[in-house]
XYZ file of C-alpha atoms in Angstrom:
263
model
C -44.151 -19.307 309.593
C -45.007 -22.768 307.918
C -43.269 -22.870 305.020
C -39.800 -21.066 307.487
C -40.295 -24.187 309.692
C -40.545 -26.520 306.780
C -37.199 -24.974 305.350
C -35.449 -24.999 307.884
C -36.326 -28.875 308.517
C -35.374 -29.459 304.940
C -31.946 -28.002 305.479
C -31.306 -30.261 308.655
C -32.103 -33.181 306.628
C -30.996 -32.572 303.396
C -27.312 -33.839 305.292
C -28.384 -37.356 305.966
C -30.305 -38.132 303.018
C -27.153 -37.354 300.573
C -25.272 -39.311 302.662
C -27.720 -42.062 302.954
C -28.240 -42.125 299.016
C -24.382 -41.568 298.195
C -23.730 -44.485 300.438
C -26.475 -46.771 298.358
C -25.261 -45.155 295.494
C -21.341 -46.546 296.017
C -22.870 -49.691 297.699
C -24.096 -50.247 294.441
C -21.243 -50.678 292.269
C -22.688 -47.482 290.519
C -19.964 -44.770 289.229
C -16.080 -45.179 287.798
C -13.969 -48.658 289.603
C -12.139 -46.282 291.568
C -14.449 -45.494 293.836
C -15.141 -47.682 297.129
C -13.760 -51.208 297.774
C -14.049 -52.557 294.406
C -11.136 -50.670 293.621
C -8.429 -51.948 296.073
C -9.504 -55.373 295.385
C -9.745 -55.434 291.856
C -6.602 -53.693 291.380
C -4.858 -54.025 295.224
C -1.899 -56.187 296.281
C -3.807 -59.574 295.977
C -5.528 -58.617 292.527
C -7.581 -61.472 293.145
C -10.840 -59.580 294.028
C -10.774 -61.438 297.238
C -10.795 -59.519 300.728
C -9.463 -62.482 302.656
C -6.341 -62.149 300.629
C -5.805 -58.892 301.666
C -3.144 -58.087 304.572
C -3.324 -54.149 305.565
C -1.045 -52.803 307.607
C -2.024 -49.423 309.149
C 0.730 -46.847 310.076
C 0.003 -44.184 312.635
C 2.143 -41.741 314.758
C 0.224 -41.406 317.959
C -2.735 -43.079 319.937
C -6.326 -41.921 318.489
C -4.916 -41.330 314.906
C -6.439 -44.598 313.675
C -9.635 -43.031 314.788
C -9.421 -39.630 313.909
C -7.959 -40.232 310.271
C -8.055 -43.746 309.798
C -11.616 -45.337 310.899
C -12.971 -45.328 307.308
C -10.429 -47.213 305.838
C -10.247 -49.595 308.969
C -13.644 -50.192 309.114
C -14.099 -50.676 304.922
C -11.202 -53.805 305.300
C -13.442 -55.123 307.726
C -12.745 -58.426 305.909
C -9.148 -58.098 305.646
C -6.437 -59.166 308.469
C -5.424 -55.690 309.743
C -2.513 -54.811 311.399
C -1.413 -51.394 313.380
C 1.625 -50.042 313.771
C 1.718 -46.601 315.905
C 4.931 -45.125 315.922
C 4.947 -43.701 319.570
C 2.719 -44.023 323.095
C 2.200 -40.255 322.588
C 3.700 -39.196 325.468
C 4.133 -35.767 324.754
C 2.262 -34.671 327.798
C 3.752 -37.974 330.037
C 0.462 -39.825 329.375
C 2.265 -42.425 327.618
C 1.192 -45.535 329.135
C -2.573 -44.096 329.435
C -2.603 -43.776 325.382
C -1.265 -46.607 324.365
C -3.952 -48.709 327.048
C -6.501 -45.963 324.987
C -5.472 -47.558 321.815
C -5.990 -50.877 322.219
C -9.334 -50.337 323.338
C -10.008 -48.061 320.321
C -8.906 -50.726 318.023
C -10.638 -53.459 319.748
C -13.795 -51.606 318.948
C -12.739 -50.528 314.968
C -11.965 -54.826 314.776
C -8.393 -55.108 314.852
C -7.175 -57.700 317.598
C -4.815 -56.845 320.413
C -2.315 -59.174 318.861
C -2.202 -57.458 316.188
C -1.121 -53.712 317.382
C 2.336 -52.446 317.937
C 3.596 -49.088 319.617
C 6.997 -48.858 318.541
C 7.851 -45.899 320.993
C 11.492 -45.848 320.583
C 13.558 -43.396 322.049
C 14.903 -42.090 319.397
C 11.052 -41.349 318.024
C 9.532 -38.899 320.325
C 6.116 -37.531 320.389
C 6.701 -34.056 319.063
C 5.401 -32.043 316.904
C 8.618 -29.925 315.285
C 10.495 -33.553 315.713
C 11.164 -35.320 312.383
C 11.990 -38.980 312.577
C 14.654 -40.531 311.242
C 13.990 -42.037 307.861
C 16.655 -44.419 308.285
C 15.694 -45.741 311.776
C 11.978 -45.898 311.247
C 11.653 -47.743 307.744
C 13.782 -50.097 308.937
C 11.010 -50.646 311.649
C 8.463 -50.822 309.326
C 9.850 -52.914 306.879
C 10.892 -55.371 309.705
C 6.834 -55.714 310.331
C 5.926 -55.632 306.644
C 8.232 -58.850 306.120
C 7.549 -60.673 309.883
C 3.509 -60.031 308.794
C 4.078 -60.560 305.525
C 1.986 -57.529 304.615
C 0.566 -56.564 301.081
C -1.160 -53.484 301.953
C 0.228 -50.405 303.837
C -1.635 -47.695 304.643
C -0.884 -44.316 305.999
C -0.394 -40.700 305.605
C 0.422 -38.763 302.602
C 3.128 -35.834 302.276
C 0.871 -33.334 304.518
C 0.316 -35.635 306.937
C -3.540 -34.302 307.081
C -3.293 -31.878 310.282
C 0.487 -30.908 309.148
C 2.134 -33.025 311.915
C 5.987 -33.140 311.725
C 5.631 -37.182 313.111
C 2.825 -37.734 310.285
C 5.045 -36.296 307.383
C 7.913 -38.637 308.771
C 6.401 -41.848 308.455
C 5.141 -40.797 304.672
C 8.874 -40.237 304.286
C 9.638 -43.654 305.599
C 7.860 -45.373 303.682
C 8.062 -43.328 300.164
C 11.535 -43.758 300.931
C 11.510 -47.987 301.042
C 9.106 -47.609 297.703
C 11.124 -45.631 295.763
C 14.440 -47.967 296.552
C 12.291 -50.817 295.558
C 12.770 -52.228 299.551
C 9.196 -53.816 299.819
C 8.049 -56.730 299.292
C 7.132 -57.031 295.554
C 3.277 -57.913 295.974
C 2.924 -54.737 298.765
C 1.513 -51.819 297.503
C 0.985 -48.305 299.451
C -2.088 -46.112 299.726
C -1.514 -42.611 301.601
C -4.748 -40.789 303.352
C -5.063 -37.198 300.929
C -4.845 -34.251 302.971
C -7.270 -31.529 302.110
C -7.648 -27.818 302.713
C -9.045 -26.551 306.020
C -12.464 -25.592 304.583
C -12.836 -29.367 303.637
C -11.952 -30.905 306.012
C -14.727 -29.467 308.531
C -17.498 -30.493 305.964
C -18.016 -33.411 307.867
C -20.333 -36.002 305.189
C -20.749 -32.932 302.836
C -17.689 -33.418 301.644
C -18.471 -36.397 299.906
C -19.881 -34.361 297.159
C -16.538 -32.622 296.304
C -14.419 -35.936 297.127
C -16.319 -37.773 294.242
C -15.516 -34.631 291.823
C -12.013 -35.255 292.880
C -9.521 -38.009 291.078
C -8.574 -40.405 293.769
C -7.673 -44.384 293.480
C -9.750 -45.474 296.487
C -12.575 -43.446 298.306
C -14.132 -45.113 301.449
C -17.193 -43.424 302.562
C -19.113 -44.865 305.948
C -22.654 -45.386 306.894
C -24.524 -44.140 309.237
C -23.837 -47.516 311.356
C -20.053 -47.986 310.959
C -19.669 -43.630 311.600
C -20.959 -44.430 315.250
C -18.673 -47.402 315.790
C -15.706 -44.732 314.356
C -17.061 -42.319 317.339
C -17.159 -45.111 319.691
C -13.767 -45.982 319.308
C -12.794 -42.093 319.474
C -14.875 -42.220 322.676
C -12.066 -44.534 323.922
C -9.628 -41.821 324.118
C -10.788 -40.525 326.925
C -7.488 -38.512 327.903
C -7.761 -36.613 324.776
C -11.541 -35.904 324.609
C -10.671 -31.941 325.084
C -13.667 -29.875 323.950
C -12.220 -28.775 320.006
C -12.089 -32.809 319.888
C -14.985 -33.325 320.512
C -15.747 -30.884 317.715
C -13.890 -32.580 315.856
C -15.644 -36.151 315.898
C -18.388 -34.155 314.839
C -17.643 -32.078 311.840
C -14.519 -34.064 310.570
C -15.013 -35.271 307.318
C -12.415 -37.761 308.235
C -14.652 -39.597 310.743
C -16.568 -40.386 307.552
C -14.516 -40.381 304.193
C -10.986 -41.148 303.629
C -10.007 -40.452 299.917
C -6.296 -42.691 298.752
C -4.152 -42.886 296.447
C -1.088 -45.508 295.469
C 1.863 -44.449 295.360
């Protein structure tokens, strides 16, 4: 009965102490330069090593996706001026204006400034998923506020779009599209959120075992302190806290790790 208890204990643990010793093991420097921060900064837009130098621009489709794919990556460039830019009020379900008052609070919490968030919410870029956007009319957006904010870092999502969103795909489009026709600025470099398969991305901080197997040019992994501020600010979408999202904050390994790569 003992040594069942003792098990058991053991296997509710064993979670938090590989996170807690990967997360002094990156902390540490320890492992290949593509791992962690000292990646984007060593070889990153500034390559200058410096964080203050770096200007990241975050590019989302809909309220709470900064939180539920992003809040690693926001909350690693602590340091660094951070921008948003959310491509609608996510107003599939008329709850427009509610979201978009949902996201500033989220990003208040994850550190980046009212000021410094935009909902673009044009007409012609509707909430939907089986809507693609229009490559021409949204990079043309986004370069607009890579040149007005003079931005050297983009980030955003990668071909699958993580949860296979139609509006997620479309603004890796976008901006793959002003990359490959040489449109940025020539000091702004891209890194696009990997999707993974299902099974991974439930693991929740157990996938941080397979993500470090895994080639990737930046992996941001969170402690234990910054995963509760990433809940917190999911907390602040109130209108979309149904039950499987809830689920979600808990078992996402995207509340936790967010593995990049440049384009």
């Amino acid at each position: 009965m003992v040594a069942t208890v003792v098990s058991f204990a053991l296997l509710l643990l064993s979670p938090l102490v590989l996170w807690l010793a990967v997360c002094w093991w990156l902390q540490r420097g320890h492992g290949t330069r593509r791992w962690g921060r000292r990646s984007l900064f060593a070889n990153g837009p500034a390559r200058r090593g410096s964080d203050d130098a770096v200007r990241a621009l975050f590019v989302t489709a809909h309220p709470d996706d900064e939180t539920m794919f992003f809040a690693p990556s926001i909350l690693k460039l602590a340091r660094a001026r951070r921008w948003l830019l959310c491509g609608s009020a996510g107003n599939y379900y008329n709850q427009g204006a509610i979201r978009k008052e949902e996201l500033l609070e989220s990003c208040a919490v994850l550190g980046i400034p009212r000021s410094n968030v935009t909902v673009i919410n044009h007409r012609d870029l509707p909430d939907h998923p089986s809507v693609e956007w229009d490559t021409s009319l949204l990079s043309a957006l986004i370069l607009k506020h890579i040149e007005t904010n003079q931005i050297n870092l983009v980030v955003t999502f990668d071909a699958g779009g993580v949860s296979g969103h139609t509006n997620h795909k479309s603004l890796y489009t976008a901006i793959r599209y002003l990359h490959s026709e040489n449109k940025l600025p020539e000091d702004c470099r891209v890194l696009t959120l990997e999707t993974v398969s299902l099974f991974r991305k439930y693991l929740s901080i157990l996938d941080v075992l397979i993500s470090c197997l895994h080639s990737q040019d930046v992996l941001f992994v969170l402690t234990k302190e910054e995963a509760e501020l990433a809940k917190r600010a999911m907390w602040c979408h109130r209108s979309q806290l149904l039950w499987f999202r809830r689920l979600y904050v808990f078992f996402s390994r995207y509340m936790v790790i967010n593995s990049l790569r440049f384009l």
